[in-house]
Amino acid sequence: MVQAVWVSSPGSWALQEPDSHRQGKKRSWRCSFIRTIIQHPCRRHAPKRSRKARMLRKIQICLCFCFVSGILYEISLLSSCVFSYLPMAQHYLTPEQVLNLGKSIIFLETTERLEPPPLVSCSVESAARIYQDRPIILFMRGLTNETALDLNTSYAAFSLLSSMKNVFIFPLQMETIFQETPLLQWYNQVVPEQEKNWVHVSSDASRLALIWKYGGIYMDTDVISIRPIPQESFLAAQKSRFSSNGIFGFPARHKFIWDCMENFVLKYNGNIWGNQGPFLMTRMLKTLCNLTDFQGTEDHSCQNISFLNPQRFYPIPYPAWSRYYQVWDKSPNFNHSYALHLWNFMNRNRKVVVAGSNTLAEKLYKTYCPTTYQDLIQNAKHRDLPGPEDT
């Protein structure tokens, strides 16, 4: 027989035996728990427990409670419960601990800047919204362990990104990342000050090492996510027979990524832009498959690696990159796309999203990174406010 009693405070309810058993002495139990208690009544003639036995019983219950709590805590770390903490306050969580949760979405900032511009913020926010059950990690070269950044920082983008429960911001420590990879020897020999394209080359190397070690998806900081990518092992075609390295995903320790790292070192030429980036991915993919032109919106597959159609990420090709910052009579729906690459490298005139401009980029901000867009509007209002000299 099982009886349950809800209690609001100790001793406020008494548990009594049914009417058929009231001939004997009435018995009651005082409850000390706040929630529902399930009890198995003792037999009528069971002898009373000694004080020592009762104490041992209480200790056993406490130990069981602590044990179960510990298990639940460990489970929570392996689930999305870990994202309920603010990332900028997670000083006890290391990059390895977050990356080991698996299936991270990784962004890299290899410049020294500490204030992510709106496009970077939009890229991270859109990924955080689309992949709510996965860690979204922004590694920043300019950030160090000694840099004091908290929710009160003067960098507005940090506060914005930190408010997202699954976003983590960590320093980019290349020497640590390159450990146990073919890239470490290259990194120890290269002289960054003498490299023509160091920002890009160091990013190309870092993304390979991170994905090889931990798996997940890498995205450039000018990529706006619009729906989840279903494939686990994939490369993104920038055009037929040519692969991008701005978006790719693989499980940890995948041989293709290891081979890419070895070829990175073997064929290294920092003077040629993209030699360690899209050209590397393309030449390595060609060693596995005979690349052909895409027909329609089909994807290709080779050696269990999906080579995704240009429509998935590059529906607007790089020669037409400025169309993102133009007004369209009818905006495209991008029904065949998982994310959109806005070609920031081509944007040498530094076109930006302007509130109220009705450009395609503004509509994307409104839809996929609304918090960044609202912050953009607020900043525009502050700039338009008259200063003392205007008054």
Short mmCIF file of C-alpha atoms in Angstrom, two decimals, residues 173-380:
data_model
loop_
_atom_site.label_atom_id
_atom_site.label_comp_id
_atom_site.label_asym_id
_atom_site.label_seq_id
_atom_site.Cartn_x
_atom_site.Cartn_y
_atom_site.Cartn_z
CA GLN A 173 45.19 30.84 -28.51
CA MET A 174 46.72 29.40 -31.65
CA GLU A 175 49.68 27.61 -30.10
CA THR A 176 47.27 25.66 -27.89
CA ILE A 177 44.92 24.92 -30.78
CA PHE A 178 47.74 23.63 -33.01
CA GLN A 179 49.06 21.16 -30.43
CA GLU A 180 49.03 17.55 -31.70
CA THR A 181 48.45 18.65 -35.31
CA PRO A 182 50.77 19.06 -38.33
CA LEU A 183 50.22 22.82 -38.06
CA LEU A 184 52.26 23.28 -34.87
CA GLN A 185 55.64 23.02 -36.63
CA TRP A 186 54.49 25.49 -39.30
CA TYR A 187 53.22 27.90 -36.63
CA ASN A 188 56.52 27.79 -34.73
CA GLN A 189 58.47 28.62 -37.89
CA VAL A 190 56.28 31.27 -39.52
CA VAL A 191 56.84 34.98 -38.81
CA PRO A 192 53.43 36.70 -38.74
CA GLU A 193 54.87 40.19 -39.31
CA GLN A 194 56.35 39.01 -42.60
CA GLU A 195 53.16 37.36 -43.84
CA LYS A 196 51.15 39.25 -46.45
CA ASN A 197 47.82 37.60 -45.58
CA TRP A 198 48.36 36.62 -41.96
CA VAL A 199 44.81 37.40 -40.78
CA HIS A 200 43.40 35.05 -43.41
CA VAL A 201 46.11 32.39 -43.23
CA SER A 202 45.95 32.12 -39.44
CA SER A 203 42.18 31.80 -39.67
CA ASP A 204 42.47 29.07 -42.34
CA ALA A 205 44.80 27.09 -40.07
CA SER A 206 42.82 27.61 -36.86
CA ARG A 207 39.52 26.42 -38.31
CA LEU A 208 41.10 23.20 -39.57
CA ALA A 209 42.68 22.41 -36.20
CA LEU A 210 39.50 23.15 -34.23
CA ILE A 211 37.23 21.05 -36.43
CA TRP A 212 39.72 18.18 -36.52
CA LYS A 213 40.08 18.13 -32.73
CA TYR A 214 36.47 18.67 -31.71
CA GLY A 215 34.22 18.34 -34.74
CA GLY A 216 31.27 20.59 -35.52
CA ILE A 217 30.62 23.31 -38.09
CA TYR A 218 32.88 26.23 -38.94
CA MET A 219 31.33 29.44 -40.31
CA ASP A 220 32.86 32.72 -41.42
CA THR A 221 31.75 35.79 -39.47
CA ASP A 222 29.86 37.12 -42.50
CA VAL A 223 27.53 34.11 -42.76
CA ILE A 224 23.88 34.52 -41.71
CA SER A 225 22.19 31.23 -40.76
CA ILE A 226 18.60 30.78 -41.92
CA ARG A 227 17.90 27.06 -41.31
CA PRO A 228 19.81 24.04 -39.86
CA ILE A 229 22.34 22.20 -42.01
CA PRO A 230 21.28 18.52 -42.04
CA GLN A 231 24.62 17.03 -43.14
CA GLU A 232 27.40 16.18 -40.67
CA SER A 233 30.31 15.80 -43.11
CA PHE A 234 30.15 18.44 -45.80
CA LEU A 235 31.94 21.05 -47.89
CA ALA A 236 30.21 24.04 -49.46
CA ALA A 237 30.53 24.54 -53.19
CA GLN A 238 31.17 28.17 -54.04
CA LYS A 239 30.57 27.26 -57.66
CA SER A 240 30.76 24.08 -59.73
CA ARG A 241 34.00 22.17 -59.12
CA PHE A 242 35.22 24.72 -56.58
CA SER A 243 34.91 24.46 -52.81
CA SER A 244 34.72 27.20 -50.24
CA ASN A 245 36.30 26.94 -46.80
CA GLY A 246 33.99 29.62 -45.35
CA ILE A 247 31.53 26.95 -44.20
CA PHE A 248 32.26 23.27 -43.60
CA GLY A 249 31.48 20.60 -41.06
CA PHE A 250 32.99 17.26 -40.00
CA PRO A 251 33.06 14.92 -37.01
CA ALA A 252 36.13 15.06 -34.80
CA ARG A 253 39.30 13.35 -36.05
CA HIS A 254 38.08 13.07 -39.61
CA LYS A 255 40.80 11.93 -42.01
CA PHE A 256 39.92 14.51 -44.65
CA ILE A 257 40.67 17.38 -42.26
CA TRP A 258 43.93 15.75 -41.17
CA ASP A 259 44.98 15.43 -44.82
CA CYS A 260 44.08 19.10 -45.34
CA MET A 261 46.35 20.12 -42.46
CA GLU A 262 49.24 18.11 -43.89
CA ASN A 263 48.72 19.66 -47.33
CA PHE A 264 48.47 23.11 -45.73
CA VAL A 265 52.04 22.72 -44.48
CA LEU A 266 53.37 20.89 -47.53
CA LYS A 267 51.99 23.39 -50.09
CA TYR A 268 52.22 26.50 -47.93
CA ASN A 269 52.48 29.81 -49.77
CA GLY A 270 51.29 32.77 -47.74
CA ASN A 271 51.67 35.19 -50.65
CA ILE A 272 48.81 33.64 -52.61
CA TRP A 273 45.43 34.55 -51.12
CA GLY A 274 43.28 31.46 -50.62
CA ASN A 275 46.09 28.96 -51.21
CA GLN A 276 45.53 27.59 -47.70
CA GLY A 277 41.78 28.22 -47.86
CA PRO A 278 39.34 27.48 -50.70
CA PHE A 279 42.11 26.34 -53.05
CA LEU A 280 43.28 23.88 -50.39
CA MET A 281 39.80 22.44 -49.92
CA THR A 282 39.27 22.17 -53.67
CA ARG A 283 42.55 20.40 -54.45
CA MET A 284 42.04 17.96 -51.55
CA LEU A 285 38.49 17.18 -52.65
CA LYS A 286 39.72 16.53 -56.18
CA THR A 287 42.04 13.83 -54.85
CA LEU A 288 38.94 11.95 -53.65
CA CYS A 289 36.42 12.52 -56.42
CA ASN A 290 35.89 13.53 -59.99
CA LEU A 291 34.11 16.86 -59.59
CA THR A 292 31.35 17.63 -62.10
CA ASP A 293 29.02 20.56 -62.71
CA PHE A 294 25.92 20.90 -60.58
CA GLN A 295 22.53 20.44 -62.18
CA GLY A 296 19.67 22.35 -60.62
CA THR A 297 19.74 22.24 -56.82
CA GLU A 298 21.23 18.77 -56.45
CA ASP A 299 24.06 18.06 -54.01
CA HIS A 300 27.04 15.86 -54.79
CA SER A 301 28.53 13.18 -52.56
CA CYS A 302 31.96 11.59 -52.56
CA GLN A 303 33.63 9.26 -50.03
CA ASN A 304 30.82 9.99 -47.52
CA ILE A 305 31.47 13.73 -47.84
CA SER A 306 28.59 15.87 -49.09
CA PHE A 307 29.59 18.56 -51.56
CA LEU A 308 26.70 20.96 -51.18
CA ASN A 309 25.20 22.91 -54.06
CA PRO A 310 26.18 26.60 -54.38
CA GLN A 311 22.52 27.45 -53.71
CA ARG A 312 22.95 26.22 -50.11
CA PHE A 313 25.24 29.10 -49.08
CA TYR A 314 26.11 31.15 -52.18
CA PRO A 315 22.86 31.87 -54.03
CA ILE A 316 24.30 35.34 -54.70
CA PRO A 317 27.80 34.71 -56.15
CA TYR A 318 30.76 36.90 -55.26
CA PRO A 319 30.72 39.06 -58.44
CA ALA A 320 27.21 40.17 -57.41
CA TRP A 321 27.96 40.58 -53.68
CA SER A 322 26.73 44.20 -53.61
CA ARG A 323 23.17 43.04 -54.30
CA TYR A 324 22.86 42.29 -50.58
CA TYR A 325 23.07 46.05 -50.01
CA GLN A 326 20.55 46.99 -52.69
CA VAL A 327 16.77 47.36 -52.64
CA TRP A 328 14.98 44.51 -54.41
CA ASP A 329 11.57 44.83 -56.08
CA LYS A 330 10.84 41.35 -54.75
CA SER A 331 13.13 39.79 -52.15
CA PRO A 332 14.30 36.23 -52.87
CA ASN A 333 13.01 33.51 -50.54
CA PHE A 334 16.24 31.47 -50.40
CA ASN A 335 14.19 28.28 -50.05
CA HIS A 336 17.16 26.13 -51.08
CA SER A 337 19.67 27.78 -48.74
CA TYR A 338 20.89 26.88 -45.24
CA ALA A 339 22.87 30.09 -44.75
CA LEU A 340 23.95 33.14 -46.73
CA HIS A 341 27.54 34.31 -47.22
CA LEU A 342 27.61 38.10 -47.51
CA TRP A 343 31.12 38.29 -49.03
CA ASN A 344 32.54 40.79 -46.54
CA PHE A 345 36.03 40.37 -48.04
CA MET A 346 34.71 41.85 -51.30
CA ASN A 347 33.08 44.73 -49.42
CA ARG A 348 36.07 47.07 -49.60
CA ASN A 349 33.85 50.16 -49.58
CA ARG A 350 32.51 48.92 -46.26
CA LYS A 351 28.83 48.99 -47.12
CA VAL A 352 26.75 48.50 -43.96
CA VAL A 353 23.16 47.86 -43.03
CA VAL A 354 21.32 51.14 -42.54
CA ALA A 355 18.05 51.13 -40.60
CA GLY A 356 15.18 52.08 -42.87
CA SER A 357 17.12 51.53 -46.10
CA ASN A 358 14.91 48.57 -47.10
CA THR A 359 17.89 46.73 -48.56
CA LEU A 360 18.05 42.95 -48.74
CA ALA A 361 20.68 42.89 -45.96
CA GLU A 362 18.43 44.94 -43.67
CA LYS A 363 15.57 42.48 -44.20
CA LEU A 364 17.90 39.60 -43.35
CA TYR A 365 18.95 41.36 -40.14
CA LYS A 366 15.32 41.95 -39.15
CA THR A 367 14.44 38.29 -39.70
CA TYR A 368 17.48 36.33 -38.50
CA CYS A 369 19.26 38.61 -36.03
CA PRO A 370 16.58 40.92 -34.64
CA THR A 371 18.51 41.74 -31.46
CA THR A 372 21.48 42.96 -33.48
CA TYR A 373 19.10 44.94 -35.67
CA GLN A 374 17.46 46.63 -32.67
CA ASP A 375 20.90 47.52 -31.34
CA LEU A 376 21.71 48.96 -34.76
CA ILE A 377 18.61 51.17 -34.60
CA GLN A 378 19.45 52.33 -31.08
CA ASN A 379 22.98 53.28 -32.11
CA ALA A 380 21.62 55.19 -35.10
#
